[in-house]
PDB file of C-alpha atoms in Angstrom:
ATOM      1  CA  UNK A   6     138.707 137.663  34.094  1.00  0.00           C
ATOM      2  CA  UNK A   7     137.511 139.151  36.700  1.00  0.00           C
ATOM      3  CA  UNK A   8     134.923 142.030  34.974  1.00  0.00           C
ATOM      4  CA  UNK A   9     132.486 139.284  33.641  1.00  0.00           C
ATOM      5  CA  UNK A  10     131.616 137.906  37.586  1.00  0.00           C
ATOM      6  CA  UNK A  11     130.985 141.966  38.579  1.00  0.00           C
ATOM      7  CA  UNK A  12     128.857 142.500  35.703  1.00  0.00           C
ATOM      8  CA  UNK A  13     127.085 139.516  36.659  1.00  0.00           C
ATOM      9  CA  UNK A  14     126.671 140.396  39.674  1.00  0.00           C
ATOM     10  CA  UNK A  15     125.203 144.135  39.033  1.00  0.00           C
ATOM     11  CA  UNK A  16     123.052 142.673  36.446  1.00  0.00           C
ATOM     12  CA  UNK A  17     121.416 140.352  39.177  1.00  0.00           C
ATOM     13  CA  UNK A  18     121.265 142.912  41.102  1.00  0.00           C
ATOM     14  CA  UNK A  19     117.209 143.854  43.048  1.00  0.00           C
ATOM     15  CA  UNK A  20     116.407 147.192  41.530  1.00  0.00           C
ATOM     16  CA  UNK A  21     115.122 149.142  44.491  1.00  0.00           C
ATOM     17  CA  UNK A  22     112.663 151.748  41.652  1.00  0.00           C
ATOM     18  CA  UNK A  23     111.411 153.835  45.408  1.00  0.00           C
ATOM     19  CA  UNK A  24     114.672 154.408  46.951  1.00  0.00           C
ATOM     20  CA  UNK A  25     116.440 155.637  42.676  1.00  0.00           C
ATOM     21  CA  UNK A  26     112.880 157.693  42.725  1.00  0.00           C
ATOM     22  CA  UNK A  27     113.640 159.272  46.187  1.00  0.00           C
ATOM     23  CA  UNK A  28     116.679 160.481  45.464  1.00  0.00           C
ATOM     24  CA  UNK A  29     116.023 162.345  43.294  1.00  0.00           C
ATOM     25  CA  UNK A  30     112.890 165.273  43.953  1.00  0.00           C
ATOM     26  CA  UNK A  31     111.932 168.012  42.544  1.00  0.00           C
ATOM     27  CA  UNK A  32     113.221 171.989  42.794  1.00  0.00           C
ATOM     28  CA  UNK A  33     111.462 174.407  42.358  1.00  0.00           C
ATOM     29  CA  UNK A  34     109.694 178.204  43.340  1.00  0.00           C
ATOM     30  CA  UNK A  35     106.266 178.672  44.300  1.00  0.00           C
ATOM     31  CA  UNK A  36     105.241 179.253  40.241  1.00  0.00           C
ATOM     32  CA  UNK A  37     106.467 176.190  38.659  1.00  0.00           C
ATOM     33  CA  UNK A  38     104.203 174.144  38.068  1.00  0.00           C
ATOM     34  CA  UNK A  39     104.819 170.049  38.921  1.00  0.00           C
ATOM     35  CA  UNK A  40     102.752 167.682  36.968  1.00  0.00           C
ATOM     36  CA  UNK A  41     100.815 164.732  38.909  1.00  0.00           C
ATOM     37  CA  UNK A  42      98.392 162.247  37.007  1.00  0.00           C
ATOM     38  CA  UNK A  43      98.490 158.482  35.346  1.00  0.00           C
ATOM     39  CA  UNK A  44      99.255 158.932  32.045  1.00  0.00           C
ATOM     40  CA  UNK A  45      95.358 160.084  30.570  1.00  0.00           C
ATOM     41  CA  UNK A  46      94.705 163.124  33.117  1.00  0.00           C
ATOM     42  CA  UNK A  47      97.291 165.662  34.366  1.00  0.00           C
ATOM     43  CA  UNK A  48      96.941 168.162  36.851  1.00  0.00           C
ATOM     44  CA  UNK A  49      99.578 170.630  37.300  1.00  0.00           C
ATOM     45  CA  UNK A  50      99.670 171.800  40.663  1.00  0.00           C
ATOM     46  CA  UNK A  51     101.985 174.908  42.044  1.00  0.00           C
ATOM     47  CA  UNK A  52     103.283 176.173  45.182  1.00  0.00           C
ATOM     48  CA  UNK A  53      99.705 176.996  46.826  1.00  0.00           C
ATOM     49  CA  UNK A  54      99.450 172.989  46.413  1.00  0.00           C
ATOM     50  CA  UNK A  55      96.760 174.022  44.289  1.00  0.00           C
ATOM     51  CA  UNK A  56      96.251 175.667  40.959  1.00  0.00           C
ATOM     52  CA  UNK A  57      96.534 178.859  42.043  1.00  0.00           C
ATOM     53  CA  UNK A  58      99.247 180.766  40.275  1.00  0.00           C
ATOM     54  CA  UNK A  59     100.135 178.292  37.345  1.00  0.00           C
ATOM     55  CA  UNK A  60      98.628 175.538  36.070  1.00  0.00           C
ATOM     56  CA  UNK A  61      95.478 173.264  34.774  1.00  0.00           C
ATOM     57  CA  UNK A  62      94.262 170.747  34.231  1.00  0.00           C
ATOM     58  CA  UNK A  63      94.101 168.251  31.024  1.00  0.00           C
ATOM     59  CA  UNK A  64      93.046 165.028  29.965  1.00  0.00           C
ATOM     60  CA  UNK A  65      93.316 162.856  27.058  1.00  0.00           C
ATOM     61  CA  UNK A  66      89.936 163.075  25.625  1.00  0.00           C
ATOM     62  CA  UNK A  67      89.617 167.280  26.646  1.00  0.00           C
ATOM     63  CA  UNK A  68      89.152 168.570  23.165  1.00  0.00           C
ATOM     64  CA  UNK A  69      87.514 171.742  21.873  1.00  0.00           C
ATOM     65  CA  UNK A  70      86.679 173.452  18.839  1.00  0.00           C
ATOM     66  CA  UNK A  71      85.966 177.374  18.263  1.00  0.00           C
ATOM     67  CA  UNK A  72      82.801 177.612  16.471  1.00  0.00           C
ATOM     68  CA  UNK A  73      82.827 178.479  13.156  1.00  0.00           C
ATOM     69  CA  UNK A  74      83.790 182.823  11.623  1.00  0.00           C
ATOM     70  CA  UNK A  75      80.248 183.947  10.253  1.00  0.00           C
ATOM     71  CA  UNK A  76      79.814 183.625   6.847  1.00  0.00           C
ATOM     72  CA  UNK A  77      81.399 180.097   6.376  1.00  0.00           C
ATOM     73  CA  UNK A  78      80.059 176.854   6.870  1.00  0.00           C
ATOM     74  CA  UNK A  79      81.605 173.727   7.362  1.00  0.00           C
ATOM     75  CA  UNK A  80      81.131 172.663   3.484  1.00  0.00           C
ATOM     76  CA  UNK A  81      83.535 175.403   2.684  1.00  0.00           C
ATOM     77  CA  UNK A  82      86.525 173.811   4.591  1.00  0.00           C
ATOM     78  CA  UNK A  83      88.739 171.208   2.783  1.00  0.00           C
ATOM     79  CA  UNK A  84      89.572 167.909   5.276  1.00  0.00           C
ATOM     80  CA  UNK A  85      92.763 168.885   5.921  1.00  0.00           C
ATOM     81  CA  UNK A  86      95.474 166.570   4.735  1.00  0.00           C
ATOM     82  CA  UNK A  87      93.802 166.693   1.684  1.00  0.00           C
ATOM     83  CA  UNK A  88      94.380 170.137  -1.507  1.00  0.00           C
ATOM     84  CA  UNK A  89      92.309 173.571  -2.069  1.00  0.00           C
ATOM     85  CA  UNK A  90      92.562 174.425  -5.817  1.00  0.00           C
ATOM     86  CA  UNK A  91      95.381 171.828  -6.141  1.00  0.00           C
ATOM     87  CA  UNK A  92      97.512 172.343  -3.905  1.00  0.00           C
ATOM     88  CA  UNK A  93      98.089 170.725   0.144  1.00  0.00           C
ATOM     89  CA  UNK A  94      95.575 172.993   2.966  1.00  0.00           C
ATOM     90  CA  UNK A  95      98.488 173.250   5.431  1.00  0.00           C
ATOM     91  CA  UNK A  96     100.819 175.553   6.382  1.00  0.00           C
ATOM     92  CA  UNK A  97     101.701 179.252   3.866  1.00  0.00           C
ATOM     93  CA  UNK A  98     100.352 177.387   1.198  1.00  0.00           C
ATOM     94  CA  UNK A  99      96.294 178.933   1.449  1.00  0.00           C
ATOM     95  CA  UNK A 100      95.454 180.676  -1.289  1.00  0.00           C
ATOM     96  CA  UNK A 101      94.935 184.379  -1.146  1.00  0.00           C
ATOM     97  CA  UNK A 102      91.741 185.102   0.529  1.00  0.00           C
ATOM     98  CA  UNK A 103      90.821 182.167   1.605  1.00  0.00           C
ATOM     99  CA  UNK A 104      92.963 183.607   5.384  1.00  0.00           C
ATOM    100  CA  UNK A 105      90.024 183.031   8.220  1.00  0.00           C
ATOM    101  CA  UNK A 106      89.850 179.334   6.319  1.00  0.00           C
ATOM    102  CA  UNK A 107      93.054 178.911   7.187  1.00  0.00           C
ATOM    103  CA  UNK A 108      93.087 180.544  10.802  1.00  0.00           C
ATOM    104  CA  UNK A 109      90.454 178.295  12.088  1.00  0.00           C
ATOM    105  CA  UNK A 110      91.654 175.120  10.714  1.00  0.00           C
ATOM    106  CA  UNK A 111      94.547 176.377  11.803  1.00  0.00           C
ATOM    107  CA  UNK A 112      93.675 176.642  15.455  1.00  0.00           C
ATOM    108  CA  UNK A 113      90.833 173.531  15.599  1.00  0.00           C
ATOM    109  CA  UNK A 114      90.401 171.573  17.587  1.00  0.00           C
ATOM    110  CA  UNK A 115      93.101 172.202  20.377  1.00  0.00           C
ATOM    111  CA  UNK A 116      93.837 170.404  23.601  1.00  0.00           C
ATOM    112  CA  UNK A 117      91.035 172.071  26.058  1.00  0.00           C
ATOM    113  CA  UNK A 118      92.179 172.838  29.515  1.00  0.00           C
ATOM    114  CA  UNK A 119      89.471 171.310  32.068  1.00  0.00           C
ATOM    115  CA  UNK A 120      89.500 173.251  34.642  1.00  0.00           C
ATOM    116  CA  UNK A 121      92.307 174.938  37.686  1.00  0.00           C
ATOM    117  CA  UNK A 122      91.671 174.798  41.160  1.00  0.00           C
ATOM    118  CA  UNK A 123      92.231 177.732  43.395  1.00  0.00           C
ATOM    119  CA  UNK A 124      93.134 178.406  47.211  1.00  0.00           C
ATOM    120  CA  UNK A 125      89.958 181.301  47.626  1.00  0.00           C
ATOM    121  CA  UNK A 126      89.298 184.337  50.499  1.00  0.00           C
ATOM    122  CA  UNK A 127      85.465 184.605  51.611  1.00  0.00           C
ATOM    123  CA  UNK A 128      85.414 187.248  49.478  1.00  0.00           C
ATOM    124  CA  UNK A 129      86.096 185.328  46.745  1.00  0.00           C
ATOM    125  CA  UNK A 130      89.307 186.646  45.758  1.00  0.00           C
ATOM    126  CA  UNK A 131      92.524 183.993  44.934  1.00  0.00           C
ATOM    127  CA  UNK A 132      95.045 183.694  47.312  1.00  0.00           C
ATOM    128  CA  UNK A 133      97.812 185.615  46.062  1.00  0.00           C
ATOM    129  CA  UNK A 134     101.907 184.355  46.503  1.00  0.00           C
ATOM    130  CA  UNK A 135     103.177 187.326  47.830  1.00  0.00           C
ATOM    131  CA  UNK A 136     100.664 186.606  50.700  1.00  0.00           C
ATOM    132  CA  UNK A 137     101.819 183.201  51.753  1.00  0.00           C
ATOM    133  CA  UNK A 138     105.350 182.422  53.770  1.00  0.00           C
ATOM    134  CA  UNK A 139     106.989 180.203  54.872  1.00  0.00           C
ATOM    135  CA  UNK A 140     106.565 177.728  51.988  1.00  0.00           C
ATOM    136  CA  UNK A 141     107.569 174.431  51.037  1.00  0.00           C
ATOM    137  CA  UNK A 142     106.161 171.830  49.196  1.00  0.00           C
ATOM    138  CA  UNK A 143     107.099 168.480  48.044  1.00  0.00           C
ATOM    139  CA  UNK A 144     106.410 166.272  44.985  1.00  0.00           C
ATOM    140  CA  UNK A 145     106.798 161.482  45.970  1.00  0.00           C
ATOM    141  CA  UNK A 146     107.141 160.674  42.939  1.00  0.00           C
ATOM    142  CA  UNK A 147     106.164 157.709  43.707  1.00  0.00           C
ATOM    143  CA  UNK A 148     102.433 157.980  44.601  1.00  0.00           C
ATOM    144  CA  UNK A 149     101.570 160.833  43.103  1.00  0.00           C
ATOM    145  CA  UNK A 150     101.140 163.360  45.282  1.00  0.00           C
ATOM    146  CA  UNK A 151     102.562 167.196  46.056  1.00  0.00           C
ATOM    147  CA  UNK A 152     102.425 168.435  49.326  1.00  0.00           C
ATOM    148  CA  UNK A 153     102.929 172.072  50.393  1.00  0.00           C
ATOM    149  CA  UNK A 154     102.586 174.209  53.141  1.00  0.00           C
ATOM    150  CA  UNK A 155     103.404 177.905  54.207  1.00  0.00           C
ATOM    151  CA  UNK A 156     101.640 180.371  56.475  1.00  0.00           C
ATOM    152  CA  UNK A 157      98.730 182.532  55.380  1.00  0.00           C
ATOM    153  CA  UNK A 158      97.324 185.535  57.646  1.00  0.00           C
ATOM    154  CA  UNK A 159      99.730 183.784  60.537  1.00  0.00           C
ATOM    155  CA  UNK A 160      98.044 180.592  60.636  1.00  0.00           C
ATOM    156  CA  UNK A 161      99.993 177.393  58.787  1.00  0.00           C
ATOM    157  CA  UNK A 162      98.222 175.731  55.060  1.00  0.00           C
ATOM    158  CA  UNK A 163      98.617 172.146  54.407  1.00  0.00           C
ATOM    159  CA  UNK A 164      97.725 170.871  51.412  1.00  0.00           C
ATOM    160  CA  UNK A 165      97.612 167.641  50.171  1.00  0.00           C
ATOM    161  CA  UNK A 166      96.638 166.500  45.979  1.00  0.00           C
ATOM    162  CA  UNK A 167      97.220 163.765  44.318  1.00  0.00           C
ATOM    163  CA  UNK A 168      95.220 161.954  41.187  1.00  0.00           C
ATOM    164  CA  UNK A 169      94.052 158.835  41.210  1.00  0.00           C
ATOM    165  CA  UNK A 170      96.251 156.251  39.436  1.00  0.00           C
ATOM    166  CA  UNK A 171      93.176 154.923  37.408  1.00  0.00           C
ATOM    167  CA  UNK A 172      90.490 157.732  36.744  1.00  0.00           C
ATOM    168  CA  UNK A 173      90.186 160.854  35.865  1.00  0.00           C
ATOM    169  CA  UNK A 174      90.139 162.363  39.605  1.00  0.00           C
ATOM    170  CA  UNK A 175      91.752 164.623  41.555  1.00  0.00           C
ATOM    171  CA  UNK A 176      91.772 165.063  45.252  1.00  0.00           C
ATOM    172  CA  UNK A 177      92.473 167.757  47.059  1.00  0.00           C
ATOM    173  CA  UNK A 178      92.889 167.834  50.864  1.00  0.00           C
ATOM    174  CA  UNK A 179      93.551 171.262  52.512  1.00  0.00           C
ATOM    175  CA  UNK A 180      94.246 171.619  56.102  1.00  0.00           C
ATOM    176  CA  UNK A 181      93.730 174.997  58.203  1.00  0.00           C
ATOM    177  CA  UNK A 182      92.287 177.427  60.583  1.00  0.00           C
ATOM    178  CA  UNK A 183      91.249 179.225  58.251  1.00  0.00           C
ATOM    179  CA  UNK A 184      89.458 176.535  56.344  1.00  0.00           C
ATOM    180  CA  UNK A 185      87.328 176.303  60.222  1.00  0.00           C
ATOM    181  CA  UNK A 186      86.389 179.533  60.604  1.00  0.00           C
ATOM    182  CA  UNK A 187      85.391 180.076  56.424  1.00  0.00           C
ATOM    183  CA  UNK A 188      88.514 182.411  55.847  1.00  0.00           C
ATOM    184  CA  UNK A 189      90.019 179.993  52.992  1.00  0.00           C
ATOM    185  CA  UNK A 190      88.007 177.671  50.444  1.00  0.00           C
ATOM    186  CA  UNK A 191      89.075 175.917  47.073  1.00  0.00           C
ATOM    187  CA  UNK A 192      87.423 177.051  44.299  1.00  0.00           C
ATOM    188  CA  UNK A 193      86.640 174.902  40.895  1.00  0.00           C
ATOM    189  CA  UNK A 194      87.350 177.426  37.796  1.00  0.00           C
ATOM    190  CA  UNK A 195      86.031 176.917  34.588  1.00  0.00           C
ATOM    191  CA  UNK A 196      86.626 178.600  32.784  1.00  0.00           C
ATOM    192  CA  UNK A 197      85.632 179.429  28.256  1.00  0.00           C
ATOM    193  CA  UNK A 198      88.946 178.575  26.455  1.00  0.00           C
ATOM    194  CA  UNK A 199      90.956 180.889  24.622  1.00  0.00           C
ATOM    195  CA  UNK A 200      93.835 180.805  21.943  1.00  0.00           C
ATOM    196  CA  UNK A 201      95.949 183.847  24.680  1.00  0.00           C
ATOM    197  CA  UNK A 202      98.917 182.126  25.754  1.00  0.00           C
ATOM    198  CA  UNK A 203      99.845 185.124  27.145  1.00  0.00           C
ATOM    199  CA  UNK A 204      97.110 184.821  29.279  1.00  0.00           C
ATOM    200  CA  UNK A 205      96.123 182.431  32.419  1.00  0.00           C
ATOM    201  CA  UNK A 206      92.893 180.499  32.313  1.00  0.00           C
ATOM    202  CA  UNK A 207      90.607 181.258  34.789  1.00  0.00           C
TER     203      UNK A 207
END
């Protein structure tokens, strides 16, 4: 039986994981967010090499709750998963007239975007998508590095973004004559969270 030795040879063959990962690169435009992270901490990176067009920094510990609405106390809220007035507190089962409590419990707690790293010009304005030409990007999924290169205002820009393998830390390296002249810099924006899913953070 020929199939059995062939199957045994395939099962015993070494698996070159780095080569397999390298054969399957991501593809997408400059506004597509590619995540890099370590399982506990994640940075969404766009084609700028930072987060100019989309993306956030998130961590497993990053949670937030909005303050209670005026006139509402924590004691007025039943614990989630219990009963209010003899009925479950979830979904649309809330009694009439208790919309504020239901809305607050539905929205809280929620994941907290920790911030956004952007490339900005000397006047503080973020670099816009239409300003980038000759844009290329690559995600080295094996090492967890994102590299982006493009031309901005006639000058080359190279950005490398990486997340630490164990710590909640991100590194961003920008190489360009624009940096040396003070015409391009990195900004960390830490806005207050919003529930407006159509709005970008920052």
